[in-house]
Amino acid sequence: MGKGSAAQDNVIDYINVEQAVGAKHHQLDGDAAGEGKVSISQVAAHAGVSVATVSRVLNASQAVRESTRARVTASIHALGYRVNQLARSLRTDESRLLLVMVPDIGNPFYAQIVQGIDEAVQARSYALLLCETNGDPFRERRYLDLLHTRRADGAICLDPDTVQQARQAEALHFPWVACCEFDRGAGIPYAGIDNRAAAREAAAYLLDKGHCRIAFVNSDTRYMYARERLQGYMDALAAAGIEVEDEYLVRAEGLDFAAGRSAVAGLLALTDPPTAIFAVSDTLALGVMRGLHDSGLSVPGDMAVMGFDDIDLARQTCPSLTTVAQPMRDLGRHAAALLLRRLDTQKSGAEGIILPHSLVLRESA
Amino acid sequence: MGKGSAAQDNVIDYINVEQAVGAKHHQLDGDAAGEGKVSISQVAAHAGVSVATVSRVLNASQAVRESTRARVTASIHALGYRVNQLARSLRTDESRLLLVMVPDIGNPFYAQIVQGIDEAVQARSYALLLCETNGDPFRERRYLDLLHTRRADGAICLDPDTVQQARQAEALHFPWVACCEFDRGAGIPYAGIDNRAAAREAAAYLLDKGHCRIAFVNSDTRYMYARERLQGYMDALAAAGIEVEDEYLVRAEGLDFAAGRSAVAGLLALTDPPTAIFAVSDTLALGVMRGLHDSGLSVPGDMAVMGFDDIDLARQTCPSLTTVAQPMRDLGRHAAALLLRRLDTQKSGAEGIILPHSLVLRESA
DNA sequence: CTGAAAGCGCTAACAC
DNA sequence: GTGTTAGCGCTTTCAG
């Protein structure tokens, strides 16, 4: 990613900041402000060249005689000049900022994806505009407006696909990629996993272990992943010739710990309770485990529990959680790479990428 | 916060986006691009007024005859005009972007603070530039550069104060506030809690419960909070007339679960092991609990455990964690308010604000 | 290799 | 009330 891209990046931006700042001390030609108010024309004057030339050395573009370059560089340091990105952006019409729309930054799953994005974007010196949407279409629209108003060059969206759907029309015209939540047919690039297959494998594993009464704790079906994973669960049951019991399908309100915890009671009250519970997310599964514990049941002795995501916590609980691992960081990295590529080439190349998942067997199932 | 500030905000920016976008359909006067390429002068032409007038209605400034305003507004919608923030920023010299420098966004403690900041900043239509530093001075400097290059109007820093110290000189001149980590004497505004008092109270509670051999699991002392909390711990012991045992002072590598977990072994190997463990963060405490569990010890039966922060997880573990609660969201909100105020008034008013903490008694101690 | 000059889209005096 | 105009600081032809 981004081998040939260095050329696009600015050369002076981040080098020699040390000197630039230190130079303030011997800043003799005191302009009114004296603080970071140095413009390119002052550098030009100081170096005895034109602004065009300063711009050239700034951008390492075209040929500049070595001696001239040295003189300009010296002036830049002497004056403590810092490029004004606002002006540059206006001129070049690119902000080098990327929008990241995430439902909830407090959710470690999303946090890790953001870290992946950040990682991929660092080298290209893009910065991230963090937008927490809570899956709210209104807030998303509002944020997306940052794109319209030229404050960001592109966006990565982790929001539910129902929300994304609403933005369809715009999505086609704007540099926008989806991450985790996506619609293959929507014509916008995405990075995600095969949720259906992953859920199928997880359920199959439970089936293999001899469980035939498996409950499925789902979350908000506005999320594509929730629907797909349900499908996978049903696929597995069907393949095993087992009827899907409506009673075993519970839809938690939310996808956090509390939701999982309170989902347990109903399942336990059934005349024919399940022997295993498959939750669509680790946070949910953790809540389920707690709910089980509250009821005096042991995991996996009395009830097997399977999660989804493999957040750090899954390894830390007691018993540790058997779950489906998603490559969060990679998901973020790939989404970012797709966006960057689109930004570079202008052409949308609307393919998506499906990353591998894996079953992580631990203690809970 | 920000009652009278609405005037500063842009009026057209976020209203009627609906119509603006919908208007694309009947966009007859097709300019080459046709997409978001409408400038203020085109609106002016379409409405038969000057750009100054358009600018006036855009900014709700000065008086504009009602009929004119209506005509301009109509043209804005008809053309699907969106203000170019880049241009506006260059002109007004404010980006309406704020830097948030956080050591680790994957840490739920920081994530919640960021949410608080976001909340406070929304109403003023500032957006957040997320900068994950890992407490690395180099990365921080690099990010801080966004400030120098005019991409952000101010910064909120959650980094260790040793890192902040290095930026001292610049901090005085730039709109910058500290959150959680701060130095009272540094002359930069901050939002935080009284770590020393909080730790003292926590240790005192343990003492009250009859523990006199209390271990203290600390993290990186580059963090002010780590040093302050150690002080508080020592204060409490001193007040109780108990000698501080060096053996009981363990410094974990890092402040995550793994660090806490591995810190336990040494404590248990002591000839005279402690009866209680006080960790400087919940994540650490959770790891400690796990380490204890690994060794077959029960909490609080065999060993009491006390944490710090009160992240969501503290309520969710089993046994639940007794800890010192920090008002994360409020911390973020106040830090943001301080920054915004500084941005509004220009004057630094370098006071800080100390928010209340509280002891949350649960099962682990 | 270097300079002059034309804007990017917007705001803010300053006129009328 | 409204229009004219001068830039904000930068990049980028186009000449030389």
Tab-separated table of N, CA, C and O in Angstrom, chain A residues 13-14 17-18 21 35-37 82-87 89-90 93 95-97 104-106 111 114-115 118 122 125 127-130 132 139 141-143 145-146 148-151 170 173-174 257 290 293 313 315-318, chain B residues 13-14 17-18 21 24 35-37 82-87 89-90 93 95-97 104-106 111 114-115 118 122 125 127-130 132 139 141-143 145-146 148-151 170 173-174 257 290 293 313 315-318:
chain	number	residue	atom	x	y	z
A	13	ASP	N	6.677	19.195	5.696
A	13	ASP	CA	5.695	19.173	6.766
A	13	ASP	C	6.212	18.687	8.102
A	13	ASP	O	6.022	19.315	9.120
A	14	TYR	N	6.837	17.534	8.085
A	14	TYR	CA	7.121	16.908	9.360
A	14	TYR	C	8.606	16.796	9.698
A	14	TYR	O	8.974	16.279	10.722
A	17	VAL	N	11.064	19.751	12.485
A	17	VAL	CA	10.183	20.557	13.311
A	17	VAL	C	10.996	21.083	14.480
A	17	VAL	O	10.860	22.207	14.919
A	18	GLU	N	11.876	20.214	14.930
A	18	GLU	CA	12.758	20.566	16.047
A	18	GLU	C	13.409	21.931	15.827
A	18	GLU	O	13.243	22.845	16.597
A	21	VAL	N	11.017	24.996	15.543
A	21	VAL	CA	10.515	25.511	16.799
A	21	VAL	C	11.625	26.194	17.588
A	21	VAL	O	11.467	27.273	18.118
A	35	GLU	N	4.240	34.704	16.243
A	35	GLU	CA	3.951	33.307	16.546
A	35	GLU	C	3.306	32.576	15.365
A	35	GLU	O	2.143	32.778	15.078
A	36	GLY	N	4.051	31.736	14.745
A	36	GLY	CA	3.454	30.911	13.699
A	36	GLY	C	2.728	31.704	12.626
A	36	GLY	O	1.912	31.169	11.907
A	37	LYS	N	3.021	32.954	12.530
A	37	LYS	CA	2.313	33.763	11.559
A	37	LYS	C	3.165	33.998	10.310
A	37	LYS	O	2.919	34.927	9.554
A	82	ARG	N	5.811	27.406	9.012
A	82	ARG	CA	5.012	26.196	8.962
A	82	ARG	C	3.984	26.398	7.865
A	82	ARG	O	3.333	27.435	7.821
A	83	VAL	N	3.842	25.413	7.033
A	83	VAL	CA	2.914	25.549	5.922
A	83	VAL	C	1.488	25.736	6.448
A	83	VAL	O	1.116	25.171	7.475
A	84	ASN	N	0.725	26.544	5.826
A	84	ASN	CA	-0.675	26.726	6.208
A	84	ASN	C	-1.523	25.774	5.375
A	84	ASN	O	-1.798	26.009	4.200
A	85	GLN	N	-1.925	24.709	6.039
A	85	GLN	CA	-2.659	23.665	5.338
A	85	GLN	C	-3.991	24.148	4.791
A	85	GLN	O	-4.490	23.641	3.799
A	86	LEU	N	-4.560	25.096	5.502
A	86	LEU	CA	-5.845	25.611	5.056
A	86	LEU	C	-5.696	26.182	3.648
A	86	LEU	O	-6.490	25.907	2.755
A	87	ALA	N	-4.674	26.995	3.483
A	87	ALA	CA	-4.447	27.621	2.182
A	87	ALA	C	-4.123	26.555	1.135
A	87	ALA	O	-4.652	26.568	0.025
A	89	SER	N	-4.943	23.473	1.171
A	89	SER	CA	-6.129	22.677	0.882
A	89	SER	C	-7.072	23.405	-0.063
A	89	SER	O	-7.637	22.811	-0.970
A	90	LEU	N	-7.242	24.666	0.184
A	90	LEU	CA	-8.134	25.439	-0.669
A	90	LEU	C	-7.638	25.378	-2.112
A	90	LEU	O	-8.402	25.165	-3.049
A	93	ASP	N	-7.655	21.660	-3.260
A	93	ASP	CA	-8.958	21.044	-3.071
A	93	ASP	C	-8.870	19.646	-2.456
A	93	ASP	O	-9.560	18.727	-2.884
A	95	SER	N	-8.330	18.045	1.636
A	95	SER	CA	-8.092	18.380	3.031
A	95	SER	C	-7.141	17.414	3.729
A	95	SER	O	-6.627	17.700	4.784
A	96	ARG	N	-6.954	16.288	3.106
A	96	ARG	CA	-6.156	15.216	3.722
A	96	ARG	C	-6.703	14.815	5.077
A	96	ARG	O	-5.960	14.484	5.994
A	97	LEU	N	-8.000	14.871	5.167
A	97	LEU	CA	-8.693	14.416	6.366
A	97	LEU	C	-9.688	13.348	5.939
A	97	LEU	O	-10.294	13.460	4.881
A	104	ASP	N	-20.202	3.520	17.935
A	104	ASP	CA	-19.886	3.695	19.354
A	104	ASP	C	-18.406	3.448	19.596
A	104	ASP	O	-17.937	2.319	19.535
A	105	ILE	N	-17.702	4.511	19.884
A	105	ILE	CA	-16.260	4.383	20.060
A	105	ILE	C	-15.922	3.688	21.382
A	105	ILE	O	-14.815	3.186	21.575
A	106	GLY	N	-16.888	3.629	22.278
A	106	GLY	CA	-16.667	2.952	23.548
A	106	GLY	C	-16.666	1.444	23.408
A	106	GLY	O	-16.214	0.718	24.290
A	111	ALA	N	-13.309	0.246	18.368
A	111	ALA	CA	-12.069	0.948	18.690
A	111	ALA	C	-10.890	0.308	17.968
A	111	ALA	O	-10.020	0.994	17.428
A	114	VAL	N	-10.806	1.199	14.331
A	114	VAL	CA	-10.303	2.563	14.159
A	114	VAL	C	-8.782	2.570	14.251
A	114	VAL	O	-8.105	3.255	13.485
A	115	GLN	N	-8.243	1.780	15.148
A	115	GLN	CA	-6.787	1.712	15.253
A	115	GLN	C	-6.171	1.189	13.964
A	115	GLN	O	-5.131	1.667	13.521
A	118	ASP	N	-6.290	3.988	11.443
A	118	ASP	CA	-5.289	4.980	11.795
A	118	ASP	C	-3.912	4.536	11.314
A	118	ASP	O	-3.167	5.303	10.706
A	122	GLN	N	-1.654	6.702	8.595
A	122	GLN	CA	-0.498	7.431	9.122
A	122	GLN	C	0.547	7.760	8.071
A	122	GLN	O	0.907	8.914	7.875
A	125	SER	N	0.038	10.444	5.842
A	125	SER	CA	-0.218	11.702	6.537
A	125	SER	C	-1.640	12.235	6.324
A	125	SER	O	-1.834	13.426	6.120
A	127	ALA	N	-5.202	12.528	8.402
A	127	ALA	CA	-5.640	12.488	9.788
A	127	ALA	C	-7.105	12.058	9.813
A	127	ALA	O	-7.807	12.155	8.803
A	128	LEU	N	-7.539	11.581	10.963
A	128	LEU	CA	-8.897	11.062	11.067
A	128	LEU	C	-9.854	11.980	11.806
A	128	LEU	O	-9.565	12.450	12.902
A	129	LEU	N	-10.969	12.189	11.201
A	129	LEU	CA	-12.057	12.936	11.824
A	129	LEU	C	-12.978	11.901	12.444
A	129	LEU	O	-13.600	11.113	11.732
A	130	LEU	N	-13.055	11.901	13.747
A	130	LEU	CA	-13.855	10.881	14.411
A	130	LEU	C	-15.306	11.303	14.533
A	130	LEU	O	-15.618	12.370	15.057
A	132	GLU	N	-18.869	9.908	15.949
A	132	GLU	CA	-19.644	8.891	16.640
A	132	GLU	C	-21.108	9.104	16.308
A	132	GLU	O	-21.666	10.160	16.580
A	139	ARG	N	-27.458	12.004	12.749
A	139	ARG	CA	-26.092	12.391	13.066
A	139	ARG	C	-25.163	12.013	11.928
A	139	ARG	O	-24.223	12.727	11.609
A	141	ARG	N	-25.861	11.859	8.785
A	141	ARG	CA	-26.043	12.832	7.706
A	141	ARG	C	-25.310	14.117	8.003
A	141	ARG	O	-24.660	14.710	7.165
A	142	ARG	N	-25.413	14.499	9.240
A	142	ARG	CA	-24.765	15.722	9.661
A	142	ARG	C	-23.261	15.629	9.492
A	142	ARG	O	-22.603	16.558	9.038
A	143	TYR	N	-22.735	14.486	9.866
A	143	TYR	CA	-21.303	14.290	9.745
A	143	TYR	C	-20.889	14.209	8.293
A	143	TYR	O	-19.859	14.728	7.878
A	145	ASP	N	-21.926	15.630	6.084
A	145	ASP	CA	-21.893	16.964	5.545
A	145	ASP	C	-20.478	17.533	5.548
A	145	ASP	O	-20.148	18.399	4.745
A	146	LEU	N	-19.671	17.029	6.425
A	146	LEU	CA	-18.283	17.479	6.462
A	146	LEU	C	-17.623	17.173	5.127
A	146	LEU	O	-16.702	17.850	4.687
A	148	HIS	N	-19.287	17.096	2.229
A	148	HIS	CA	-19.821	18.054	1.261
A	148	HIS	C	-19.151	19.407	1.394
A	148	HIS	O	-18.970	20.121	0.431
A	149	THR	N	-18.846	19.760	2.605
A	149	THR	CA	-18.269	21.076	2.820
A	149	THR	C	-16.755	21.069	2.714
A	149	THR	O	-16.083	21.961	3.206
A	150	ARG	N	-16.246	20.013	2.114
A	150	ARG	CA	-14.810	19.951	1.801
A	150	ARG	C	-13.892	19.828	2.997
A	150	ARG	O	-12.732	20.176	2.898
A	151	ARG	N	-14.423	19.412	4.096
A	151	ARG	CA	-13.534	19.296	5.235
A	151	ARG	C	-12.892	17.926	5.288
A	151	ARG	O	-11.941	17.716	6.018
A	170	GLU	N	-25.772	9.482	-2.461
A	170	GLU	CA	-24.557	10.257	-2.295
A	170	GLU	C	-23.320	9.362	-2.354
A	170	GLU	O	-22.276	9.754	-2.859
A	173	HIS	N	-21.391	8.975	-5.464
A	173	HIS	CA	-20.624	10.109	-5.956
A	173	HIS	C	-19.451	10.494	-5.064
A	173	HIS	O	-18.582	11.217	-5.467
A	174	PHE	N	-19.485	10.003	-3.819
A	174	PHE	CA	-18.421	10.406	-2.913
A	174	PHE	C	-17.485	9.259	-2.586
A	174	PHE	O	-17.883	8.107	-2.604
A	257	PHE	N	-23.305	-5.658	27.280
A	257	PHE	CA	-23.318	-6.591	28.390
A	257	PHE	C	-24.700	-6.740	29.027
A	257	PHE	O	-25.227	-7.845	29.185
A	290	ARG	N	-22.735	-13.890	32.402
A	290	ARG	CA	-23.044	-13.331	33.699
A	290	ARG	C	-24.459	-13.694	34.131
A	290	ARG	O	-24.711	-14.054	35.275
A	293	HIS	N	-24.440	-17.132	35.324
A	293	HIS	CA	-23.807	-17.163	36.638
A	293	HIS	C	-24.801	-16.703	37.705
A	293	HIS	O	-24.907	-17.300	38.777
A	313	LEU	N	-11.310	-8.957	25.652
A	313	LEU	CA	-12.030	-9.460	26.819
A	313	LEU	C	-12.351	-10.944	26.755
A	313	LEU	O	-12.419	-11.622	27.782
A	315	ARG	N	-10.661	-13.324	25.937
A	315	ARG	CA	-9.559	-14.115	26.454
A	315	ARG	C	-9.427	-13.946	27.962
A	315	ARG	O	-8.808	-14.734	28.649
A	316	GLN	N	-10.013	-12.877	28.456
A	316	GLN	CA	-9.773	-12.516	29.848
A	316	GLN	C	-10.812	-13.017	30.833
A	316	GLN	O	-10.560	-13.089	32.034
A	317	THR	N	-11.989	-13.309	30.340
A	317	THR	CA	-13.035	-13.732	31.270
A	317	THR	C	-12.765	-15.132	31.788
A	317	THR	O	-11.890	-15.829	31.312
A	318	CYS	N	-13.579	-15.494	32.728
A	318	CYS	CA	-13.396	-16.767	33.386
A	318	CYS	C	-14.758	-17.421	33.519
A	318	CYS	O	-15.561	-16.929	34.289
B	13	ASP	N	-25.129	25.978	7.263
B	13	ASP	CA	-24.354	24.749	7.219
B	13	ASP	C	-25.166	23.474	7.306
B	13	ASP	O	-25.028	22.580	6.496
B	14	TYR	N	-25.975	23.392	8.337
B	14	TYR	CA	-26.597	22.113	8.589
B	14	TYR	C	-28.099	22.061	8.403
B	14	TYR	O	-28.726	21.045	8.608
B	17	VAL	N	-30.345	20.529	4.559
B	17	VAL	CA	-29.496	19.702	3.737
B	17	VAL	C	-30.374	18.834	2.860
B	17	VAL	O	-30.101	18.586	1.705
B	18	GLU	N	-31.453	18.441	3.451
B	18	GLU	CA	-32.429	17.615	2.747
B	18	GLU	C	-32.753	18.195	1.368
B	18	GLU	O	-32.547	17.581	0.346
B	21	VAL	N	-29.785	18.511	-1.145
B	21	VAL	CA	-29.418	17.288	-1.830
B	21	VAL	C	-30.495	16.883	-2.833
B	21	VAL	O	-30.220	16.528	-3.964
B	24	LYS	N	-30.634	18.264	-6.439
B	24	LYS	CA	-29.783	17.840	-7.542
B	24	LYS	C	-30.601	17.392	-8.746
B	24	LYS	O	-30.179	17.507	-9.864
B	35	GLU	N	-21.440	18.355	-9.533
B	35	GLU	CA	-21.427	17.739	-8.216
B	35	GLU	C	-20.726	18.602	-7.172
B	35	GLU	O	-19.510	18.706	-7.149
B	36	GLY	N	-21.505	19.204	-6.307
B	36	GLY	CA	-20.895	19.933	-5.198
B	36	GLY	C	-19.866	20.961	-5.620
B	36	GLY	O	-19.068	21.402	-4.825
B	37	LYS	N	-19.883	21.340	-6.856
B	37	LYS	CA	-18.887	22.297	-7.329
B	37	LYS	C	-19.446	23.701	-7.405
B	37	LYS	O	-18.912	24.564	-8.082
B	82	ARG	N	-23.153	24.202	-1.240
B	82	ARG	CA	-22.633	23.861	0.078
B	82	ARG	C	-21.424	24.742	0.308
B	82	ARG	O	-20.562	24.849	-0.559
B	83	VAL	N	-21.355	25.324	1.467
B	83	VAL	CA	-20.256	26.225	1.754
B	83	VAL	C	-18.927	25.457	1.703
B	83	VAL	O	-18.859	24.301	2.084
B	84	ASN	N	-17.922	26.091	1.202
B	84	ASN	CA	-16.600	25.467	1.176
B	84	ASN	C	-15.839	25.899	2.432
B	84	ASN	O	-15.323	26.994	2.513
B	85	GLN	N	-15.797	24.979	3.359
B	85	GLN	CA	-15.183	25.299	4.646
B	85	GLN	C	-13.712	25.630	4.533
B	85	GLN	O	-13.169	26.389	5.328
B	86	LEU	N	-13.076	25.023	3.563
B	86	LEU	CA	-11.659	25.278	3.373
B	86	LEU	C	-11.438	26.769	3.121
B	86	LEU	O	-10.589	27.407	3.727
B	87	ALA	N	-12.245	27.290	2.223
B	87	ALA	CA	-12.120	28.701	1.883
B	87	ALA	C	-12.477	29.568	3.079
B	87	ALA	O	-11.781	30.518	3.418
B	89	SER	N	-12.346	28.784	6.165
B	89	SER	CA	-11.316	28.662	7.192
B	89	SER	C	-10.098	29.516	6.871
B	89	SER	O	-9.527	30.158	7.745
B	90	LEU	N	-9.715	29.485	5.635
B	90	LEU	CA	-8.540	30.259	5.241
B	90	LEU	C	-8.783	31.740	5.540
B	90	LEU	O	-7.941	32.433	6.079
B	93	ASP	N	-9.369	32.130	9.371
B	93	ASP	CA	-8.273	31.558	10.132
B	93	ASP	C	-8.755	30.726	11.307
B	93	ASP	O	-8.223	30.810	12.408
B	95	SER	N	-10.283	26.594	11.817
B	95	SER	CA	-10.670	25.368	11.123
B	95	SER	C	-11.895	24.702	11.733
B	95	SER	O	-12.510	23.839	11.138
B	96	ARG	N	-12.224	25.117	12.921
B	96	ARG	CA	-13.317	24.491	13.681
B	96	ARG	C	-13.102	22.991	13.838
B	96	ARG	O	-14.027	22.195	13.820
B	97	LEU	N	-11.847	22.659	13.986
B	97	LEU	CA	-11.472	21.277	14.258
B	97	LEU	C	-10.658	21.274	15.542
B	97	LEU	O	-9.874	22.201	15.780
B	104	ASP	N	-4.457	5.753	24.030
B	104	ASP	CA	-4.955	4.497	23.483
B	104	ASP	C	-6.471	4.514	23.423
B	104	ASP	O	-7.142	4.455	24.448
B	105	ILE	N	-6.993	4.584	22.236
B	105	ILE	CA	-8.439	4.684	22.087
B	105	ILE	C	-9.115	3.350	22.407
B	105	ILE	O	-10.312	3.288	22.653
B	106	GLY	N	-8.347	2.280	22.416
B	106	GLY	CA	-8.902	0.968	22.739
B	106	GLY	C	-9.176	0.826	24.228
B	106	GLY	O	-9.900	-0.069	24.655
B	111	ALA	N	-11.829	6.127	25.954
B	111	ALA	CA	-12.938	6.199	25.001
B	111	ALA	C	-14.094	7.007	25.589
B	111	ALA	O	-14.702	7.828	24.903
B	114	VAL	N	-13.401	10.683	25.524
B	114	VAL	CA	-13.581	11.201	24.171
B	114	VAL	C	-15.073	11.425	23.894
B	114	VAL	O	-15.452	12.424	23.295
B	115	GLN	N	-15.889	10.516	24.364
B	115	GLN	CA	-17.324	10.707	24.171
B	115	GLN	C	-17.804	11.976	24.859
B	115	GLN	O	-18.643	12.697	24.329
B	118	ASP	N	-16.720	14.903	22.750
B	118	ASP	CA	-17.549	14.957	21.553
B	118	ASP	C	-18.886	15.612	21.858
B	118	ASP	O	-19.359	16.490	21.128
B	122	GLN	N	-20.180	19.093	20.005
B	122	GLN	CA	-21.231	18.961	19.006
B	122	GLN	C	-22.001	20.245	18.766
B	122	GLN	O	-22.091	20.731	17.645
B	125	SER	N	-20.618	22.809	16.781
B	125	SER	CA	-20.226	22.330	15.455
B	125	SER	C	-18.712	22.341	15.214
B	125	SER	O	-18.242	22.720	14.147
B	127	ALA	N	-15.542	19.675	15.049
B	127	ALA	CA	-15.358	18.240	14.850
B	127	ALA	C	-14.036	17.835	15.493
B	127	ALA	O	-13.166	18.670	15.737
B	128	LEU	N	-13.910	16.557	15.764
B	128	LEU	CA	-12.721	16.070	16.469
B	128	LEU	C	-11.735	15.340	15.570
B	128	LEU	O	-12.096	14.431	14.823
B	129	LEU	N	-10.488	15.737	15.699
B	129	LEU	CA	-9.405	15.059	15.009
B	129	LEU	C	-8.827	14.077	16.014
B	129	LEU	O	-8.276	14.487	17.040
B	130	LEU	N	-8.961	12.812	15.742
B	130	LEU	CA	-8.512	11.813	16.704
B	130	LEU	C	-7.035	11.482	16.511
B	130	LEU	O	-6.607	11.113	15.425
B	132	GLU	N	-4.120	9.134	18.111
B	132	GLU	CA	-3.690	8.123	19.064
B	132	GLU	C	-2.173	8.190	19.175
B	132	GLU	O	-1.457	8.018	18.194
B	139	ARG	N	5.128	10.865	18.255
B	139	ARG	CA	3.832	10.915	17.589
B	139	ARG	C	3.050	12.122	18.052
B	139	ARG	O	2.336	12.752	17.286
B	141	ARG	N	4.195	14.971	19.017
B	141	ARG	CA	4.746	16.159	18.357
B	141	ARG	C	4.235	16.255	16.926
B	141	ARG	O	3.881	17.328	16.441
B	142	ARG	N	4.228	15.110	16.308
B	142	ARG	CA	3.778	15.068	14.930
B	142	ARG	C	2.338	15.521	14.807
B	142	ARG	O	1.967	16.267	13.911
B	143	TYR	N	1.540	15.056	15.744
B	143	TYR	CA	0.136	15.434	15.718
B	143	TYR	C	-0.035	16.901	16.065
B	143	TYR	O	-0.850	17.608	15.490
B	145	ASP	N	1.618	19.079	15.366
B	145	ASP	CA	1.943	19.850	14.201
B	145	ASP	C	0.693	20.247	13.424
B	145	ASP	O	0.686	21.249	12.715
B	146	LEU	N	-0.329	19.476	13.573
B	146	LEU	CA	-1.586	19.802	12.902
B	146	LEU	C	-2.060	21.167	13.389
B	146	LEU	O	-2.741	21.903	12.685
B	148	HIS	N	0.008	23.595	14.400
B	148	HIS	CA	0.878	24.596	13.783
B	148	HIS	C	0.489	24.859	12.335
B	148	HIS	O	0.624	25.948	11.836
B	149	THR	N	0.064	23.823	11.687
B	149	THR	CA	-0.255	23.976	10.282
B	149	THR	C	-1.711	24.390	10.059
B	149	THR	O	-2.250	24.211	8.984
B	150	ARG	N	-2.323	24.865	11.134
B	150	ARG	CA	-3.659	25.453	11.029
B	150	ARG	C	-4.773	24.478	10.704
B	150	ARG	O	-5.801	24.884	10.188
B	151	ARG	N	-4.526	23.217	10.957
B	151	ARG	CA	-5.600	22.294	10.656
B	151	ARG	C	-6.518	22.127	11.843
B	151	ARG	O	-7.601	21.591	11.729
B	170	GLU	N	5.460	25.375	23.836
B	170	GLU	CA	4.412	25.611	22.846
B	170	GLU	C	3.054	25.747	23.510
B	170	GLU	O	2.216	26.528	23.071
B	173	HIS	N	1.619	29.059	24.274
B	173	HIS	CA	1.180	29.907	23.182
B	173	HIS	C	-0.006	29.357	22.408
B	173	HIS	O	-0.626	30.065	21.641
B	174	PHE	N	-0.263	28.070	22.603
B	174	PHE	CA	-1.347	27.487	21.833
B	174	PHE	C	-2.539	27.139	22.694
B	174	PHE	O	-2.396	26.848	23.868
B	257	PHE	N	-4.789	-5.548	31.290
B	257	PHE	CA	-5.143	-6.796	31.934
B	257	PHE	C	-3.937	-7.704	32.152
B	257	PHE	O	-3.682	-8.178	33.262
B	290	ARG	N	-7.807	-11.898	37.959
B	290	ARG	CA	-7.613	-13.102	37.185
B	290	ARG	C	-6.384	-13.877	37.672
B	290	ARG	O	-6.401	-15.099	37.803
B	293	HIS	N	-7.297	-15.660	40.692
B	293	HIS	CA	-8.121	-16.802	40.336
B	293	HIS	C	-7.245	-17.944	39.826
B	293	HIS	O	-7.445	-19.105	40.173
B	313	LEU	N	-16.768	-2.209	32.853
B	313	LEU	CA	-16.369	-3.564	33.188
B	313	LEU	C	-16.352	-3.848	34.681
B	313	LEU	O	-16.591	-4.975	35.118
B	315	ARG	N	-18.323	-3.179	36.881
B	315	ARG	CA	-19.633	-3.604	37.348
B	315	ARG	C	-19.972	-4.996	36.822
B	315	ARG	O	-20.834	-5.682	37.327
B	316	GLN	N	-19.269	-5.375	35.781
B	316	GLN	CA	-19.649	-6.605	35.087
B	316	GLN	C	-18.907	-7.860	35.524
B	316	GLN	O	-19.353	-8.964	35.286
B	317	THR	N	-17.747	-7.686	36.113
B	317	THR	CA	-16.968	-8.871	36.482
B	317	THR	C	-17.591	-9.583	37.661
B	317	THR	O	-18.503	-9.080	38.300
B	318	CYS	N	-17.027	-10.713	37.945
B	318	CYS	CA	-17.563	-11.551	38.982
B	318	CYS	C	-16.402	-12.073	39.811
B	318	CYS	O	-15.642	-12.878	39.294
